[in-house]
Amino acid sequence: MFDDSIEAVLCDIGGVLYVGDTPIEGAVEAISKIKEHYPIRFLTNTTQKTSTQVVAKLQEMGFNIDAQEVITALDVTKMYLQNQKSSAEFLLTDDAKAFFDDLHAYPKKYVVVGDAQDNFSYANLNRAFRLLQEGAELLAIAKNRYFKESDGKLSMDAGCFVSALEYASGKESLLIGKPSKAFYHMACADMGVDPSACVMIGDDIEGDIQGAQEAGLSAILVQTGKFAPKDLELGITPQKVIASIADL
């Protein structure tokens, strides 16, 4: 299934296990087979759902996945803010913002940006910009360029709006989710393995493949989800390219 050096697996969720509300053919069986031989963690940059909601969706689709096996960028962001004793100006969906309600007693030291969808209004972006001008720091939960919607088409992701705030404020964001090395290393540590003994499976040539490799992991690219043939012309070389996770 994997090289002999591999002791554990990290796996992206959207685009690898499912697209929209439909599981990738053979993905449920592939995950069950992987779990017979390796510890695994599922990583996602989604900022629209909490880990509880992500797990519920996966289990409804038939995946044998437990809550402790899923690590979301929202989880890591909340841990970071708690450690900093900070709340933030959140550019997120209303549901995602509610995940941080228990931080309101802290001062707003950060502007936090995820996939805010319709909340990416000029008024909200400008309020965030002004807070940055007043001394807050910029925290990017994710900086992906785009993601694949349930209609099969690509949509703009949070990275475009992070870049806009960076340009306007002159500040560089701190990235929390993939492809942050810290995110990958935390997931490896959670399984008790060195990054060099771990493989990442993903559909994002930059966030999943390049990010994992720069963090010291091996990486397998699946040709589902947001994958496009042009991805293979970017100078990023996965250890393996497969049609889908079912090929494992």
Short mmCIF file of C-alpha atoms in Angstrom, two decimals:
data_model
loop_
_atom_site.label_atom_id
_atom_site.label_comp_id
_atom_site.label_asym_id
_atom_site.label_seq_id
_atom_site.Cartn_x
_atom_site.Cartn_y
_atom_site.Cartn_z
CA MET A 1 0.00 0.00 0.00
CA PHE A 2 2.80 2.42 1.00
CA ASP A 3 6.59 2.34 1.13
CA ASP A 4 8.10 0.36 4.02
CA SER A 5 9.27 3.60 5.65
CA ILE A 6 5.68 4.79 6.22
CA GLU A 7 4.26 4.30 9.73
CA ALA A 8 1.25 6.65 9.67
CA VAL A 9 -1.09 8.48 7.29
CA LEU A 10 -2.53 11.98 7.02
CA CYS A 11 -5.46 12.50 4.68
CA ASP A 12 -7.28 15.53 3.33
CA ILE A 13 -11.08 15.34 3.44
CA GLY A 14 -12.94 17.44 0.86
CA GLY A 15 -12.03 16.37 -2.68
CA VAL A 16 -10.29 13.21 -1.44
CA LEU A 17 -13.05 11.45 0.49
CA TYR A 18 -16.01 13.23 -1.07
CA VAL A 19 -17.10 16.02 -3.39
CA GLY A 20 -20.15 17.98 -2.27
CA ASP A 21 -22.32 15.42 -0.53
CA THR A 22 -21.15 12.41 -2.54
CA PRO A 23 -18.36 10.06 -1.39
CA ILE A 24 -15.62 9.32 -3.94
CA GLU A 25 -16.25 5.85 -5.28
CA GLY A 26 -14.27 3.33 -3.23
CA ALA A 27 -13.17 5.89 -0.62
CA VAL A 28 -15.09 4.33 2.29
CA GLU A 29 -13.47 0.96 1.62
CA ALA A 30 -10.02 2.52 1.13
CA ILE A 31 -10.13 4.25 4.51
CA SER A 32 -11.22 1.04 6.26
CA LYS A 33 -8.30 -0.79 4.64
CA ILE A 34 -5.78 1.90 5.61
CA LYS A 35 -7.01 1.82 9.21
CA GLU A 36 -6.31 -1.92 9.41
CA HIS A 37 -2.60 -1.19 9.04
CA TYR A 38 -1.84 2.44 9.98
CA PRO A 39 -2.84 5.16 12.44
CA ILE A 40 -4.46 8.01 10.50
CA ARG A 41 -5.51 11.64 10.99
CA PHE A 42 -7.81 13.56 8.71
CA LEU A 43 -6.80 17.18 8.13
CA THR A 44 -9.04 19.86 6.71
CA ASN A 45 -8.74 23.58 6.11
CA THR A 46 -12.49 23.97 6.02
CA THR A 47 -13.62 26.90 8.12
CA GLN A 48 -17.32 26.45 7.46
CA LYS A 49 -17.76 23.47 9.81
CA THR A 50 -16.46 22.50 13.25
CA SER A 51 -14.78 19.13 13.77
CA THR A 52 -18.00 17.77 15.27
CA GLN A 53 -19.92 18.71 12.12
CA VAL A 54 -17.18 17.29 9.87
CA VAL A 55 -17.20 13.95 11.69
CA ALA A 56 -21.00 13.75 11.59
CA LYS A 57 -21.00 14.31 7.81
CA LEU A 58 -18.33 11.67 7.24
CA GLN A 59 -20.08 9.11 9.41
CA GLU A 60 -23.38 9.74 7.59
CA MET A 61 -21.55 8.93 4.35
CA GLY A 62 -20.43 5.60 5.81
CA PHE A 63 -16.84 6.41 6.78
CA ASN A 64 -15.46 4.68 9.88
CA ILE A 65 -13.91 7.83 11.36
CA ASP A 66 -13.79 8.87 15.01
CA ALA A 67 -13.80 12.42 16.39
CA GLN A 68 -10.22 12.19 17.69
CA GLU A 69 -9.00 11.34 14.19
CA VAL A 70 -10.13 14.66 12.68
CA ILE A 71 -8.10 17.87 13.03
CA THR A 72 -9.58 21.04 11.56
CA ALA A 73 -7.95 24.41 11.05
CA LEU A 74 -10.69 25.88 13.26
CA ASP A 75 -9.57 23.65 16.15
CA VAL A 76 -5.95 24.74 15.79
CA THR A 77 -6.93 28.41 15.52
CA LYS A 78 -8.96 28.26 18.71
CA MET A 79 -6.07 26.62 20.57
CA TYR A 80 -3.75 29.35 19.31
CA LEU A 81 -6.06 32.18 20.43
CA GLN A 82 -6.60 30.56 23.83
CA ASN A 83 -2.83 30.33 24.32
CA GLN A 84 -2.54 34.02 23.37
CA LYS A 85 -5.47 34.95 25.68
CA SER A 86 -7.04 36.74 22.76
CA SER A 87 -10.31 37.12 20.95
CA ALA A 88 -10.38 38.45 17.39
CA GLU A 89 -12.25 40.21 14.64
CA PHE A 90 -13.51 37.14 12.78
CA LEU A 91 -14.06 37.07 9.04
CA LEU A 92 -15.94 33.77 9.06
CA THR A 93 -19.41 32.41 8.46
CA ASP A 94 -21.88 32.99 11.32
CA ASP A 95 -21.72 29.30 12.32
CA ALA A 96 -17.92 29.31 12.43
CA LYS A 97 -17.83 32.55 14.45
CA ALA A 98 -20.06 30.93 17.07
CA PHE A 99 -17.31 28.34 17.65
CA PHE A 100 -15.23 31.13 19.22
CA ASP A 101 -17.96 32.65 21.42
CA ASP A 102 -16.21 31.67 24.65
CA LEU A 103 -13.24 33.93 23.79
CA HIS A 104 -15.22 37.20 23.92
CA ALA A 105 -13.84 38.15 27.34
CA TYR A 106 -10.37 38.53 25.85
CA PRO A 107 -9.16 41.63 23.95
CA LYS A 108 -9.08 41.54 20.16
CA LYS A 109 -5.40 41.12 19.35
CA TYR A 110 -6.00 39.49 15.95
CA VAL A 111 -7.99 39.58 12.76
CA VAL A 112 -8.86 35.99 11.84
CA VAL A 113 -9.74 35.13 8.24
CA GLY A 114 -11.34 31.93 6.95
CA ASP A 115 -13.97 31.17 4.32
CA ALA A 116 -16.55 33.79 5.25
CA GLN A 117 -18.68 33.36 2.09
CA ASP A 118 -21.29 36.16 2.06
CA ASN A 119 -19.66 37.76 5.11
CA PHE A 120 -16.82 38.93 2.86
CA SER A 121 -18.55 42.31 2.49
CA TYR A 122 -16.71 45.61 2.06
CA ALA A 123 -17.92 46.75 5.48
CA ASN A 124 -16.55 43.63 7.21
CA LEU A 125 -13.25 43.70 5.32
CA ASN A 126 -12.78 47.39 6.05
CA ARG A 127 -13.52 46.90 9.75
CA ALA A 128 -10.85 44.21 9.80
CA PHE A 129 -8.45 46.51 7.92
CA ARG A 130 -8.95 49.30 10.44
CA LEU A 131 -8.28 46.95 13.34
CA LEU A 132 -5.02 45.93 11.67
CA GLN A 133 -4.15 49.61 11.35
CA GLU A 134 -4.72 49.95 15.08
CA GLY A 135 -2.19 47.24 15.90
CA ALA A 136 -3.94 43.89 15.56
CA GLU A 137 -2.12 41.04 13.81
CA LEU A 138 -3.46 39.05 10.84
CA LEU A 139 -4.16 35.34 11.32
CA ALA A 140 -5.06 33.22 8.26
CA ILE A 141 -6.86 30.01 9.16
CA ALA A 142 -6.25 28.96 5.57
CA LYS A 143 -4.86 30.59 2.48
CA ASN A 144 -6.17 28.33 -0.26
CA ARG A 145 -6.80 29.88 -3.67
CA TYR A 146 -10.01 28.00 -4.45
CA PHE A 147 -12.09 24.93 -3.62
CA LYS A 148 -14.48 22.68 -5.51
CA GLU A 149 -18.19 23.28 -4.90
CA SER A 150 -20.96 20.68 -4.96
CA ASP A 151 -21.87 21.88 -8.48
CA GLY A 152 -18.50 20.65 -9.72
CA LYS A 153 -17.09 24.13 -10.30
CA LEU A 154 -14.30 25.97 -8.48
CA SER A 155 -15.01 28.88 -6.13
CA MET A 156 -12.73 31.50 -4.58
CA ASP A 157 -11.35 30.53 -1.18
CA ALA A 158 -10.10 32.63 1.73
CA GLY A 159 -6.59 33.17 0.37
CA CYS A 160 -7.75 35.90 -1.98
CA PHE A 161 -9.14 37.93 0.91
CA VAL A 162 -6.13 37.30 3.14
CA SER A 163 -3.95 38.70 0.35
CA ALA A 164 -6.20 41.76 0.05
CA LEU A 165 -5.82 42.54 3.76
CA GLU A 166 -2.06 41.93 3.60
CA TYR A 167 -1.76 44.36 0.69
CA ALA A 168 -3.92 47.04 2.29
CA SER A 169 -2.39 46.83 5.77
CA GLY A 170 1.21 46.09 4.82
CA LYS A 171 1.19 43.22 7.31
CA GLU A 172 2.05 39.59 6.61
CA SER A 173 -0.40 36.98 7.87
CA LEU A 174 0.46 34.08 10.15
CA LEU A 175 -0.87 30.89 8.56
CA ILE A 176 -2.48 28.38 10.92
CA GLY A 177 -3.84 25.65 8.62
CA LYS A 178 -2.31 23.78 5.71
CA PRO A 179 0.34 24.23 4.35
CA SER A 180 1.74 25.41 7.69
CA LYS A 181 4.59 23.16 8.86
CA ALA A 182 3.31 23.49 12.43
CA PHE A 183 -0.07 22.05 11.42
CA TYR A 184 1.52 19.00 9.79
CA HIS A 185 3.97 18.48 12.63
CA MET A 186 1.21 18.70 15.23
CA ALA A 187 -0.77 16.00 13.40
CA CYS A 188 2.29 13.74 13.22
CA ALA A 189 3.01 14.30 16.92
CA ASP A 190 -0.59 13.37 17.73
CA MET A 191 0.15 9.92 16.27
CA GLY A 192 3.60 9.73 17.85
CA VAL A 193 5.49 9.49 14.56
CA ASP A 194 8.24 11.51 12.93
CA PRO A 195 7.16 13.48 9.82
CA SER A 196 9.59 11.45 7.71
CA ALA A 197 7.58 8.31 8.54
CA CYS A 198 4.25 9.84 7.52
CA VAL A 199 2.51 10.24 4.15
CA MET A 200 -0.07 12.89 3.22
CA ILE A 201 -2.87 12.14 0.75
CA GLY A 202 -4.45 15.19 -0.87
CA ASP A 203 -5.93 16.85 -3.96
CA ASP A 204 -4.32 20.29 -3.52
CA ILE A 205 -0.91 20.40 -5.21
CA GLU A 206 0.22 23.35 -3.07
CA GLY A 207 -1.53 23.02 0.29
CA ASP A 208 -1.44 19.22 0.52
CA ILE A 209 1.50 18.06 -1.57
CA GLN A 210 4.05 20.88 -1.46
CA GLY A 211 3.07 21.78 2.11
CA ALA A 212 3.52 18.22 3.34
CA GLN A 213 6.83 17.77 1.53
CA GLU A 214 8.22 21.02 2.96
CA ALA A 215 7.22 19.73 6.41
CA GLY A 216 9.26 16.57 5.82
CA LEU A 217 6.46 14.18 4.84
CA SER A 218 5.90 12.11 1.72
CA ALA A 219 2.85 13.04 -0.36
CA ILE A 220 0.41 11.31 -2.70
CA LEU A 221 -1.71 13.38 -5.09
CA VAL A 222 -5.20 12.15 -6.02
CA GLN A 223 -6.76 13.22 -9.30
CA THR A 224 -10.12 14.01 -7.72
CA GLY A 225 -11.55 17.13 -6.08
CA LYS A 226 -9.78 20.32 -7.13
CA PHE A 227 -7.05 18.48 -9.07
CA ALA A 228 -6.42 19.79 -12.58
CA PRO A 229 -3.86 18.48 -15.14
CA LYS A 230 -2.04 21.84 -15.02
CA ASP A 231 -1.12 21.06 -11.40
CA LEU A 232 1.50 18.63 -12.69
CA GLU A 233 3.24 21.46 -14.57
CA LEU A 234 3.99 23.60 -11.50
CA GLY A 235 7.31 21.99 -10.62
CA ILE A 236 5.90 20.17 -7.58
CA THR A 237 6.56 16.42 -7.71
CA PRO A 238 4.44 14.12 -5.53
CA GLN A 239 5.91 10.78 -4.50
CA LYS A 240 2.94 9.22 -6.28
CA VAL A 241 -0.03 10.32 -8.40
CA ILE A 242 -3.17 8.16 -8.38
CA ALA A 243 -6.61 8.47 -9.92
CA SER A 244 -8.37 8.41 -6.53
CA ILE A 245 -7.88 7.21 -2.99
CA ALA A 246 -9.61 3.99 -4.04
CA ASP A 247 -6.43 3.08 -5.95
CA LEU A 248 -4.64 2.54 -2.64
#
